[in-house]
XYZ file of C-alpha atoms in Angstrom:
707
model
C -4.537 79.170 2.293
C -3.439 82.095 4.473
C -2.052 81.863 7.949
C -4.856 81.985 10.470
C -7.492 80.552 8.129
C -9.411 77.552 9.577
C -8.072 74.109 8.654
C -10.049 72.242 6.030
C -12.152 69.266 7.068
C -10.351 65.906 7.386
C -12.325 64.470 4.507
C -11.276 67.310 2.229
C -7.625 66.795 3.146
C -7.751 63.072 2.487
C -9.595 63.600 -0.797
C -6.916 66.049 -1.864
C -4.305 63.355 -1.121
C -6.389 60.805 -3.061
C -6.825 58.797 0.148
C -10.111 57.151 1.013
C -11.715 56.146 4.314
C -13.531 52.929 5.212
C -15.115 51.282 8.253
C -15.527 47.524 8.762
C -17.546 45.745 11.445
C -16.991 41.962 11.191
C -19.990 41.212 13.445
C -22.386 42.873 11.009
C -20.355 41.725 8.016
C -20.630 45.236 6.451
C -18.010 47.672 5.127
C -18.797 51.359 4.658
C -16.563 53.186 2.137
C -16.366 56.826 1.041
C -16.287 58.013 -2.581
C -12.463 57.777 -2.953
C -12.342 54.242 -1.574
C -15.249 53.208 -3.803
C -13.414 54.549 -6.859
C -10.191 52.762 -5.889
C -12.216 49.549 -5.613
C -13.488 50.029 -9.166
C -16.988 51.129 -8.113
C -18.913 54.406 -8.721
C -17.345 57.272 -6.738
C -19.941 57.589 -3.995
C -20.272 56.614 -0.362
C -21.778 53.162 -0.072
C -22.146 50.272 2.383
C -21.058 46.891 1.004
C -21.138 43.346 2.268
C -17.926 41.425 2.931
C -18.704 39.259 -0.108
C -18.943 42.325 -2.352
C -15.615 43.643 -1.072
C -13.986 40.243 -1.381
C -15.048 40.013 -5.024
C -12.969 43.139 -5.798
C -9.762 41.853 -4.111
C -7.180 39.246 -5.052
C -8.096 35.991 -3.208
C -4.639 35.671 -1.653
C -4.775 39.252 -0.362
C -8.181 38.730 1.257
C -6.773 35.815 3.258
C -3.760 37.936 4.206
C -5.970 40.739 5.562
C -7.414 38.414 8.198
C -3.958 37.371 9.392
C -2.610 40.932 9.491
C -5.627 42.136 11.494
C -5.222 39.371 14.085
C -1.500 40.074 14.326
C -2.056 43.829 14.792
C -4.602 43.275 17.561
C -2.284 40.834 19.342
C 0.676 43.235 19.126
C -1.281 46.475 19.554
C 0.073 47.903 16.283
C -1.288 49.248 13.005
C -2.571 46.797 10.437
C -0.898 47.608 7.133
C -1.258 45.510 4.000
C -0.871 45.872 0.244
C -3.934 44.788 -1.735
C -4.385 44.027 -5.426
C -7.667 45.302 -6.894
C -9.205 43.067 -9.575
C -11.598 43.908 -12.410
C -14.467 41.794 -13.740
C -12.009 39.793 -15.913
C -9.852 38.929 -12.841
C -7.071 41.271 -13.954
C -5.083 43.406 -11.504
C -5.979 47.051 -12.196
C -4.145 48.738 -9.299
C -2.337 48.129 -6.028
C -3.479 49.963 -2.894
C -2.201 50.206 0.651
C -4.612 49.839 3.540
C -3.806 51.121 7.027
C -6.054 50.720 10.026
C -6.125 50.483 13.799
C -8.172 47.376 14.590
C -9.785 46.558 17.902
C -11.454 43.416 19.180
C -14.893 43.532 20.800
C -14.859 40.625 23.258
C -18.585 40.874 23.964
C -19.515 40.445 20.300
C -16.350 38.453 19.449
C -15.809 40.691 16.437
C -13.192 43.025 14.994
C -13.934 46.715 14.378
C -11.662 48.606 11.986
C -11.484 52.146 10.644
C -8.773 52.836 8.125
C -7.491 54.527 5.013
C -6.897 53.348 1.452
C -4.384 54.845 -0.967
C -3.093 53.799 -4.368
C 0.625 52.975 -4.465
C 3.189 52.051 -7.059
C 5.459 49.037 -6.847
C 8.664 49.767 -4.878
C 11.680 50.813 -6.910
C 14.875 48.775 -6.633
C 17.316 50.153 -4.056
C 14.678 51.866 -1.907
C 13.877 50.575 1.601
C 10.603 49.214 0.317
C 12.339 47.705 -2.684
C 14.822 45.856 -0.477
C 12.056 43.395 0.316
C 11.612 42.420 -3.320
C 13.589 39.436 -4.570
C 12.629 39.583 -8.226
C 10.778 42.883 -8.326
C 7.588 41.387 -6.938
C 7.965 41.010 -3.174
C 4.531 39.510 -2.711
C 5.061 36.691 -5.189
C 8.477 35.879 -3.767
C 7.027 35.859 -0.258
C 4.222 33.526 -1.268
C 6.703 31.185 -2.945
C 8.960 31.285 0.124
C 6.127 30.465 2.526
C 4.941 27.641 0.274
C 8.425 26.113 0.138
C 8.991 26.632 3.859
C 5.669 25.008 4.721
C 6.415 22.009 2.511
C 9.909 21.548 3.962
C 8.748 21.835 7.571
C 5.841 19.469 6.936
C 8.256 16.814 5.654
C 10.607 17.082 8.658
C 10.080 14.065 10.920
C 12.335 14.798 13.887
C 13.252 17.807 16.003
C 16.730 17.908 14.502
C 15.296 17.877 10.966
C 12.944 20.753 11.864
C 15.834 22.786 13.247
C 17.939 22.052 10.159
C 15.113 23.213 7.867
C 14.591 26.372 9.934
C 18.312 27.178 9.766
C 18.303 26.887 5.961
C 15.275 29.111 5.348
C 16.114 32.060 3.100
C 13.462 34.706 3.719
C 12.673 37.104 0.858
C 14.809 40.189 1.287
C 15.704 39.736 4.960
C 17.314 36.572 6.256
C 18.545 36.097 9.840
C 22.076 34.869 10.388
C 21.361 33.572 13.883
C 18.502 31.352 15.042
C 17.550 29.790 18.346
C 14.568 27.734 19.441
C 13.626 27.899 23.119
C 11.518 25.342 24.931
C 9.968 25.197 28.378
C 10.660 22.707 31.157
C 8.660 23.498 34.273
C 9.359 27.119 35.148
C 12.561 27.393 33.143
C 13.561 28.281 29.604
C 15.665 25.737 27.724
C 17.526 25.723 24.414
C 16.163 23.122 21.984
C 18.591 24.065 19.229
C 20.411 26.976 17.639
C 22.206 27.978 14.444
C 24.786 30.670 13.703
C 26.322 30.609 17.187
C 29.514 29.069 18.525
C 29.294 25.782 20.471
C 28.754 26.527 24.141
C 27.504 30.046 23.524
C 24.021 28.945 24.622
C 25.142 28.090 28.169
C 23.930 31.352 29.802
C 20.462 30.819 28.293
C 20.070 27.174 29.326
C 17.571 26.626 32.137
C 16.922 30.344 32.496
C 13.989 31.094 34.879
C 10.848 32.254 33.082
C 10.631 35.385 35.237
C 13.999 36.599 33.897
C 13.989 39.978 32.158
C 14.827 38.368 28.800
C 12.817 38.703 25.545
C 12.319 34.953 24.992
C 11.116 34.499 28.578
C 8.665 37.393 28.161
C 7.372 35.902 24.912
C 6.683 32.574 26.645
C 4.980 34.319 29.576
C 2.765 36.605 27.498
C 2.401 34.766 24.174
C 3.159 38.056 22.341
C 6.060 38.705 19.958
C 8.908 41.092 20.752
C 10.670 43.036 17.954
C 13.880 44.917 18.675
C 15.116 46.939 15.694
C 18.354 48.258 17.196
C 20.859 47.583 19.997
C 19.731 50.787 21.686
C 16.160 49.548 21.794
C 17.300 46.175 23.196
C 19.452 47.838 25.883
C 16.716 50.248 26.918
C 14.026 47.579 27.183
C 16.063 44.713 28.666
C 19.039 46.272 30.456
C 19.723 43.244 32.683
C 20.161 40.724 29.878
C 21.562 43.082 27.237
C 25.182 42.084 28.102
C 24.306 38.463 27.209
C 23.169 39.497 23.719
C 25.724 42.257 23.142
C 28.661 39.893 22.594
C 27.014 38.311 19.515
C 27.222 41.589 17.567
C 23.693 41.489 16.110
C 21.739 44.630 15.106
C 18.094 43.478 15.197
C 16.148 40.711 16.910
C 12.719 39.145 16.568
C 11.378 36.899 19.340
C 8.166 35.106 18.362
C 5.959 32.693 20.317
C 5.752 29.076 19.206
C 2.102 28.257 19.697
C 0.453 24.913 18.957
C -3.085 23.855 19.934
C -3.556 27.120 21.811
C -0.496 26.564 24.025
C 2.759 28.506 23.918
C 5.375 25.759 23.816
C 8.426 27.993 23.424
C 9.929 30.897 21.526
C 11.825 31.399 18.277
C 14.664 33.902 17.988
C 15.666 35.348 14.606
C 18.726 37.598 14.920
C 20.003 39.872 12.134
C 23.468 41.254 11.468
C 21.971 44.419 9.926
C 19.163 46.770 11.041
C 15.640 45.546 10.244
C 12.630 47.839 10.646
C 10.201 44.944 11.044
C 7.499 46.385 8.828
C 4.036 44.789 8.982
C 4.901 42.716 5.909
C 8.106 41.458 7.511
C 6.321 40.731 10.778
C 3.670 38.823 8.861
C 6.310 36.575 7.278
C 8.056 35.952 10.609
C 4.750 35.198 12.336
C 3.721 32.726 9.629
C 7.089 30.948 9.812
C 6.828 30.797 13.615
C 3.396 29.176 13.373
C 4.640 26.590 10.869
C 7.732 25.977 12.990
C 5.601 25.401 16.087
C 3.379 22.932 14.246
C 6.415 21.093 12.871
C 8.068 20.880 16.301
C 4.824 19.641 17.815
C 4.484 16.909 15.181
C 8.130 15.934 15.551
C 7.815 15.733 19.323
C 4.733 13.530 19.037
C 6.460 11.283 16.493
C 9.553 10.961 18.686
C 7.391 10.067 21.693
C 5.603 7.434 19.623
C 8.912 6.005 18.422
C 10.193 5.842 21.991
C 6.974 4.137 23.070
C 7.091 1.683 20.172
C 10.712 0.805 20.904
C 9.719 0.109 24.496
C 6.844 -2.084 23.328
C 9.165 -3.948 20.979
C 11.685 -4.570 23.737
C 8.891 -5.849 25.957
C 7.051 -8.002 23.404
C 9.935 -9.391 21.351
C 12.372 -11.761 23.026
C 16.100 -11.576 23.183
C 17.510 -14.653 21.526
C 19.460 -15.453 24.667
C 22.487 -17.724 24.992
C 23.717 -19.754 22.043
C 22.326 -23.245 21.484
C 25.005 -25.919 21.030
C 25.148 -26.980 17.395
C 22.639 -24.396 16.175
C 22.344 -20.655 15.642
C 19.278 -18.410 15.427
C 18.899 -15.012 13.771
C 15.698 -12.943 13.904
C 14.383 -9.698 12.473
C 11.261 -7.646 13.193
C 10.263 -4.706 10.954
C 6.936 -2.989 11.720
C 4.794 -1.330 9.094
C 5.182 2.418 8.512
C 2.894 5.000 10.132
C 1.643 5.378 13.689
C 3.214 3.333 16.445
C 5.982 1.188 15.028
C 4.553 -2.028 16.412
C 1.916 -4.393 15.082
C 0.599 -7.932 15.297
C 3.614 -9.874 13.997
C 5.902 -11.590 16.490
C 8.450 -14.322 16.987
C 9.619 -16.176 20.067
C 12.187 -18.720 21.255
C 10.944 -20.913 24.125
C 13.284 -23.160 26.166
C 11.857 -26.662 26.702
C 12.895 -29.578 28.943
C 15.756 -31.932 27.993
C 17.691 -29.267 26.060
C 15.030 -28.822 23.395
C 13.520 -25.478 22.389
C 10.620 -24.170 20.317
C 10.527 -21.544 17.583
C 7.252 -19.645 17.292
C 6.298 -17.084 14.662
C 2.875 -15.591 14.066
C 0.740 -12.745 12.822
C -2.327 -11.336 14.578
C -4.885 -9.791 12.237
C -4.399 -6.008 11.975
C -1.596 -3.436 12.268
C -2.760 -1.381 15.245
C -2.264 -1.186 18.994
C -5.096 -3.668 19.565
C -3.315 -6.213 17.374
C -0.113 -5.593 19.334
C -1.964 -6.121 22.622
C -3.512 -9.385 21.455
C -0.141 -10.471 20.149
C 1.346 -9.951 23.612
C -1.415 -12.012 25.266
C -1.152 -14.800 22.700
C 2.626 -14.949 23.013
C 2.361 -15.350 26.793
C -0.286 -18.082 26.396
C 1.875 -19.994 23.904
C 4.840 -19.799 26.256
C 2.731 -21.136 29.115
C 1.349 -24.077 27.112
C 4.797 -24.948 25.745
C 6.404 -24.787 29.192
C 3.815 -27.272 30.458
C 5.359 -29.848 28.107
C 2.577 -30.101 25.508
C 3.368 -31.299 22.012
C 3.134 -28.824 19.078
C -0.401 -29.856 18.064
C -1.658 -29.480 21.640
C 0.041 -26.096 22.067
C -1.721 -24.652 19.000
C -5.076 -26.226 19.910
C -4.986 -24.620 23.348
C -3.823 -21.285 21.914
C -6.695 -21.296 19.415
C -9.189 -21.958 22.188
C -7.632 -19.146 24.243
C -7.865 -16.600 21.397
C -11.422 -17.656 20.556
C -12.358 -17.154 24.215
C -11.155 -13.542 24.122
C -13.466 -12.880 21.158
C -16.421 -14.438 22.983
C -15.801 -12.268 26.042
C -15.364 -9.054 24.043
C -16.660 -9.181 20.432
C -14.724 -5.974 19.696
C -11.522 -7.934 20.305
C -12.450 -10.750 17.906
C -9.348 -11.367 15.792
C -7.630 -14.398 14.322
C -3.930 -15.153 14.101
C -1.698 -17.321 11.960
C 1.078 -19.222 13.695
C 3.875 -21.714 13.053
C 5.197 -23.673 16.038
C 8.395 -25.724 15.571
C 9.853 -27.906 18.327
C 13.592 -28.444 17.820
C 15.935 -31.162 19.108
C 19.390 -29.607 18.598
C 21.189 -32.942 19.068
C 19.459 -34.932 16.337
C 18.223 -32.000 14.224
C 14.666 -33.385 14.311
C 11.998 -30.694 13.908
C 8.307 -31.203 14.704
C 6.109 -28.476 13.251
C 2.444 -27.562 13.621
C 0.947 -24.842 11.445
C -2.155 -22.659 11.833
C -2.788 -20.930 8.496
C 0.803 -19.670 8.352
C 3.285 -19.805 5.445
C 5.294 -23.021 5.386
C 8.971 -23.099 6.393
C 11.704 -23.033 3.761
C 14.934 -25.026 3.912
C 18.204 -23.811 2.417
C 20.509 -26.802 2.004
C 24.265 -26.730 2.442
C 24.871 -26.323 -1.308
C 22.317 -23.480 -1.657
C 19.370 -25.561 -2.892
C 16.119 -24.143 -1.503
C 12.997 -26.219 -0.799
C 9.667 -25.184 0.656
C 9.007 -27.782 3.375
C 5.390 -29.039 3.083
C 3.861 -28.881 6.553
C 0.401 -30.076 7.527
C -1.764 -27.300 8.909
C -5.117 -26.223 10.280
C -7.248 -23.093 10.498
C -5.786 -19.837 11.873
C -5.971 -19.544 15.651
C -9.161 -18.155 17.132
C -11.583 -19.248 14.400
C -12.584 -22.735 15.597
C -11.889 -23.671 19.237
C -11.985 -27.374 18.308
C -9.628 -27.197 15.320
C -6.912 -29.836 14.934
C -3.315 -29.064 14.077
C -1.446 -32.147 12.806
C 2.295 -32.386 13.368
C 4.876 -32.756 10.605
C 8.310 -34.194 11.419
C 11.446 -33.564 9.377
C 15.190 -33.333 9.930
C 17.428 -30.289 9.599
C 20.674 -31.692 8.249
C 24.145 -30.378 9.054
C 24.769 -27.100 7.203
C 21.083 -26.487 6.437
C 19.159 -23.312 7.323
C 15.419 -23.039 7.919
C 13.589 -19.771 7.185
C 10.250 -19.040 8.851
C 8.544 -15.696 8.291
C 5.250 -13.830 8.193
C 3.573 -12.956 4.917
C 4.944 -9.392 5.047
C 8.259 -10.759 3.761
C 6.523 -12.573 0.889
C 3.475 -10.687 -0.340
C 4.725 -7.150 -0.789
C 5.594 -4.975 -3.761
C 2.758 -6.418 -5.841
C 3.801 -10.041 -5.278
C 1.490 -12.894 -4.399
C 2.459 -15.986 -2.435
C 3.972 -17.755 -5.440
C 5.966 -14.910 -6.984
C 7.025 -13.711 -3.531
C 8.525 -17.113 -2.750
C 10.320 -17.111 -6.089
C 11.963 -13.813 -5.187
C 13.024 -15.089 -1.750
C 14.250 -18.373 -3.225
C 16.559 -16.500 -5.600
C 17.988 -14.464 -2.711
C 18.534 -17.561 -0.588
C 20.222 -19.495 -3.394
C 22.586 -16.672 -4.380
C 23.650 -15.529 -0.895
C 27.222 -16.432 0.107
C 27.702 -14.524 3.388
C 26.958 -15.129 7.031
C 23.592 -15.837 8.580
C 23.309 -12.264 9.909
C 24.098 -10.894 6.455
C 21.482 -13.205 4.950
C 18.815 -11.895 7.327
C 19.696 -8.299 6.455
C 19.731 -9.090 2.732
C 16.234 -10.604 2.864
C 14.748 -7.569 4.614
C 16.670 -5.043 2.515
C 15.590 -6.661 -0.752
C 11.930 -6.297 0.219
C 11.827 -3.000 2.137
C 15.088 -1.153 1.722
C 17.537 -0.765 4.641
C 17.113 -3.547 7.144
C 15.797 -2.925 10.608
C 14.978 -4.772 13.758
C 14.737 -3.982 17.425
C 18.470 -3.704 17.982
C 20.097 -2.007 14.980
C 19.387 -0.042 11.828
C 16.867 2.624 10.802
C 13.282 1.760 10.001
C 12.282 1.801 6.366
C 10.053 4.680 5.334
C 7.135 2.836 3.801
C 5.971 -0.716 4.315
C 2.939 -2.633 3.150
C 2.915 -5.082 6.067
C 4.816 -5.997 9.198
C 7.713 -8.419 8.889
C 8.838 -11.037 11.370
C 11.379 -13.645 10.313
C 13.741 -16.193 11.862
C 16.652 -18.193 10.486
C 17.592 -21.455 12.229
C 20.891 -23.009 11.126
C 22.283 -26.394 12.092
C 25.988 -25.758 12.121
C 28.054 -27.351 9.423
C 29.659 -26.634 6.081
C 27.586 -24.189 4.070
C 25.596 -22.885 7.032
C 27.299 -19.478 7.139
C 26.792 -19.163 10.891
C 30.468 -18.940 11.727
C 30.987 -22.399 13.261
C 31.970 -25.196 10.935
C 32.307 -28.836 11.856
C 35.696 -30.491 11.895
C 34.709 -33.253 9.486
C 33.577 -32.335 6.006
C 31.065 -34.743 4.563
C 30.111 -34.894 0.902
C 27.161 -32.563 0.279
C 23.849 -34.393 0.481
C 20.462 -33.044 -0.535
C 17.565 -34.823 1.027
C 13.816 -34.332 1.263
C 11.202 -36.450 3.009
C 7.437 -36.304 2.599
C 4.433 -38.378 3.703
C 1.480 -38.889 1.360
C -1.544 -40.136 3.290
C -4.409 -42.180 1.868
C -6.767 -39.291 2.620
C -4.492 -36.764 0.875
C -3.901 -37.909 -2.716
C -3.396 -34.254 -3.703
C -0.010 -34.403 -1.968
C 1.283 -36.468 -4.873
C 1.610 -33.202 -6.816
C 3.423 -31.669 -3.821
C 5.868 -34.601 -3.905
C 6.492 -34.086 -7.624
C 7.211 -30.396 -7.039
C 9.554 -31.255 -4.165
C 11.537 -33.574 -6.410
C 11.807 -30.954 -9.167
C 13.072 -28.379 -6.650
C 15.580 -30.899 -5.314
C 16.863 -31.443 -8.878
C 16.826 -27.753 -9.874
C 20.392 -27.876 -11.232
C 20.393 -31.442 -12.631
C 22.113 -31.342 -15.991
C 19.539 -33.447 -17.886
C 15.946 -32.133 -17.966
C 14.870 -35.454 -19.502
C 16.187 -37.348 -16.489
C 14.293 -34.985 -14.190
C 11.073 -35.651 -16.123
C 11.752 -39.397 -15.899
C 12.316 -39.199 -12.135
C 9.070 -37.259 -11.632
C 7.161 -39.809 -13.745
C 8.562 -42.765 -11.798
C 7.817 -41.079 -8.476
C 4.184 -40.578 -9.525
C 3.920 -44.275 -10.423
C 5.381 -45.402 -7.086
C 3.191 -43.149 -4.951
C 0.036 -43.945 -6.921
C 0.663 -47.705 -6.587
C 0.800 -47.353 -2.798
C -2.431 -45.336 -2.648
C -4.294 -47.657 -5.052
C -3.050 -51.126 -4.046
C -2.612 -50.719 -0.256
C -4.473 -49.180 2.660
C -1.369 -47.475 4.059
C 0.377 -44.148 3.716
C 3.450 -43.609 1.550
C 6.725 -42.136 2.785
C 8.968 -40.480 0.189
C 12.709 -40.137 0.711
C 14.664 -38.491 -2.128
C 18.316 -37.529 -2.004
C 21.118 -36.355 -4.250
C 24.696 -37.308 -3.329
C 28.138 -36.701 -4.798
C 30.292 -39.668 -5.770
C 33.625 -40.305 -7.474
C 31.888 -40.653 -10.851
C 29.444 -37.775 -10.453
C 26.157 -37.150 -8.739
C 23.561 -39.793 -8.020
C 19.832 -39.381 -7.451
C 18.031 -41.924 -5.271
C 14.243 -41.933 -4.770
C 12.663 -44.340 -2.287
C 8.988 -44.837 -1.414
C 8.123 -46.844 1.705
C 4.773 -48.199 2.884
C 3.634 -50.661 5.537
C 1.783 -53.009 3.183
C 2.661 -56.714 3.231
C 2.341 -57.569 -0.472
C 5.497 -57.225 -2.525
C 5.098 -55.947 -6.098
C 6.203 -58.173 -9.000
C 7.482 -57.267 -12.425
C 4.832 -58.131 -15.028
C 4.512 -57.924 -18.815
C 1.036 -56.469 -19.351
C -0.661 -56.764 -22.694
C -1.471 -53.861 -24.959
C -5.019 -53.502 -23.573
C -4.077 -53.790 -19.880
C -4.900 -50.761 -17.723
C -2.244 -51.402 -15.061
C 0.958 -53.279 -14.333
C 3.388 -50.977 -16.118
C 4.906 -49.198 -13.075
C 7.840 -51.552 -12.519
C 8.335 -51.865 -16.282
C 8.835 -48.090 -16.506
C 11.217 -48.146 -13.543
C 13.268 -50.885 -15.177
C 13.394 -49.025 -18.503
C 14.147 -45.493 -17.234
C 16.371 -45.979 -14.178
C 20.000 -46.997 -13.888
C 19.278 -49.178 -10.853
C 16.197 -50.139 -8.897
C 14.995 -52.617 -6.329
C 12.404 -53.754 -3.801
C 13.447 -54.169 -0.174
C 11.324 -55.697 2.613
C 11.243 -53.546 5.778
C 9.870 -55.914 8.414
C 6.351 -54.540 8.468
C 6.221 -53.119 5.002
C 8.542 -52.577 2.065
C 10.304 -49.915 0.029
C 10.737 -49.460 -3.706
C 13.684 -47.429 -4.896
C 15.413 -46.344 -8.079
C 18.599 -44.461 -8.925
C 19.652 -42.184 -11.782
C 23.244 -41.134 -12.474
C 23.927 -37.651 -13.795
C 25.535 -37.540 -17.239
C 25.920 -34.170 -18.952
C 23.236 -33.671 -21.598
C 21.969 -37.236 -21.305
C 18.337 -38.152 -21.677
C 16.511 -40.941 -19.851
C 18.350 -44.195 -19.627
């Protein structure tokens, strides 16, 4: 054209440059495109109005989602919205890449975006060019998507503020990575430093507790909620002359300050500083904005989790007792490990209650559930149990009153209806006598001085809170010198796919093999089930748990106890178990047989063990059949100069003494004493004033069968 000729129409110019025009109104959901834009979209080259769905069908799904974010960012920052878009054909193949540029505006009345822009086909950036600098492997978009996916996953897995900051410091952005990072928070009307990376220790002092009205980019970002990009030192100095000297000494060339927004609230600012000039193109701003959003969400989650942990630790300190001063002749070790997730506190608890005359009570229990309501009920029940015990009630009365108390809470508020298992053990530290009452709770376990482990059969009743009139019989047994009693909730037993039986087998093996102190034993039990041990005083919590754990170890000091205080006199090791078989409980005969087998777990002759179990069955059955009294079993294994000796004694209060008879072949009874005489090394019948006892002894001989 000649000088002075009129300029061609805008549409003609754009068509000559192969650039199309389009207009998009999100309220109407319609996009009007000219002929060039239609052709670039793979449609007939003519002006046409399309729906958003029709446009979306021509674009790569990832790019459509990106358009929305870029538009929102451009409106917030008052800049152009620029984005690269992949055009797809009917077979979902990329046919071309185009660049869209527009100046969006937001209509507050209609709550819609209005955009008018251009569309032009582009080629992929060549390596070494400014555009190509953004590409990591020749495809900047794919590398960016992979980076954001990895960054999102890493930030989502961070569980504390320090972990979030460490992840943010290690992020390697595609093509442009900052060498200095800082995260600012807000306390009142002041800016604070939450953490930083790439700066010398102490270099953050001028920025700590900076007033929010300071002429500093991070303070402006917090005030306005809008990002600030500074591409050069000159731009920084011109825009923020008062605080430029603070930033000048770090020697950076470009800075990006982005708001950290979570739940609609600006909670701080994120600084990314670069040692080289960065233009902060729309693509680069999009990446930084996305990272800032993920960082804000991660910091918000971490802050909530840390608050919950602090709250749970406070609840634990309030609800779980300190074991207090040492008890003469005994030592106590306890552990509490809550289940993973949410507040780290649940319905399991333990307690040590001082009683009159130097006695004390051990209490362990489990309220149904693993939530805050269970923890609240646990706190109420623990206080009630302490009150009833301090009044001087016996174990059965303490549990009966506690059950009535818990049932009353459910009657008052049906939403609070829960039950609880509990084991209450009253201890006399002088004599070692323990009196236990059990409400649906696992039975205690005794580890003897030589490592033999026995489950101590304990009479029990229904869990607390089910029946206000339930009875809880008391079982009495003795904790011998050097023995340790384990009481725990079912979280220590039934986890990792184990049931009650296999769980006890696992714990029994740990108890038998352990050679260290009582504290080490407690840690070993928890670690074997749930990884690193934890309780309310030391150690990190395990990551995942199936159930809460509460456990206590009570040791009567002596050789083999492992509690650090040994007695001066060393007695020969003695294993002993005692069990009552009532007339109304003939099924406890099988419990007695199992107790004897566990007591003789390492006896050298299996045949002698079978003989002892057979003779015990005969003795207990004779008492139940021929008298109206209960039978008391006492079995013990002792060391002697000629080897070990097993003695089994059954006592009853009947008056009639048994006599050795020679029954005929067709007789249905009368063979009990004959078997005892044939299979034992020694036996006898001893009157006991009111009652009598029958006993037998077997002497261990390596590989020997029954006598």
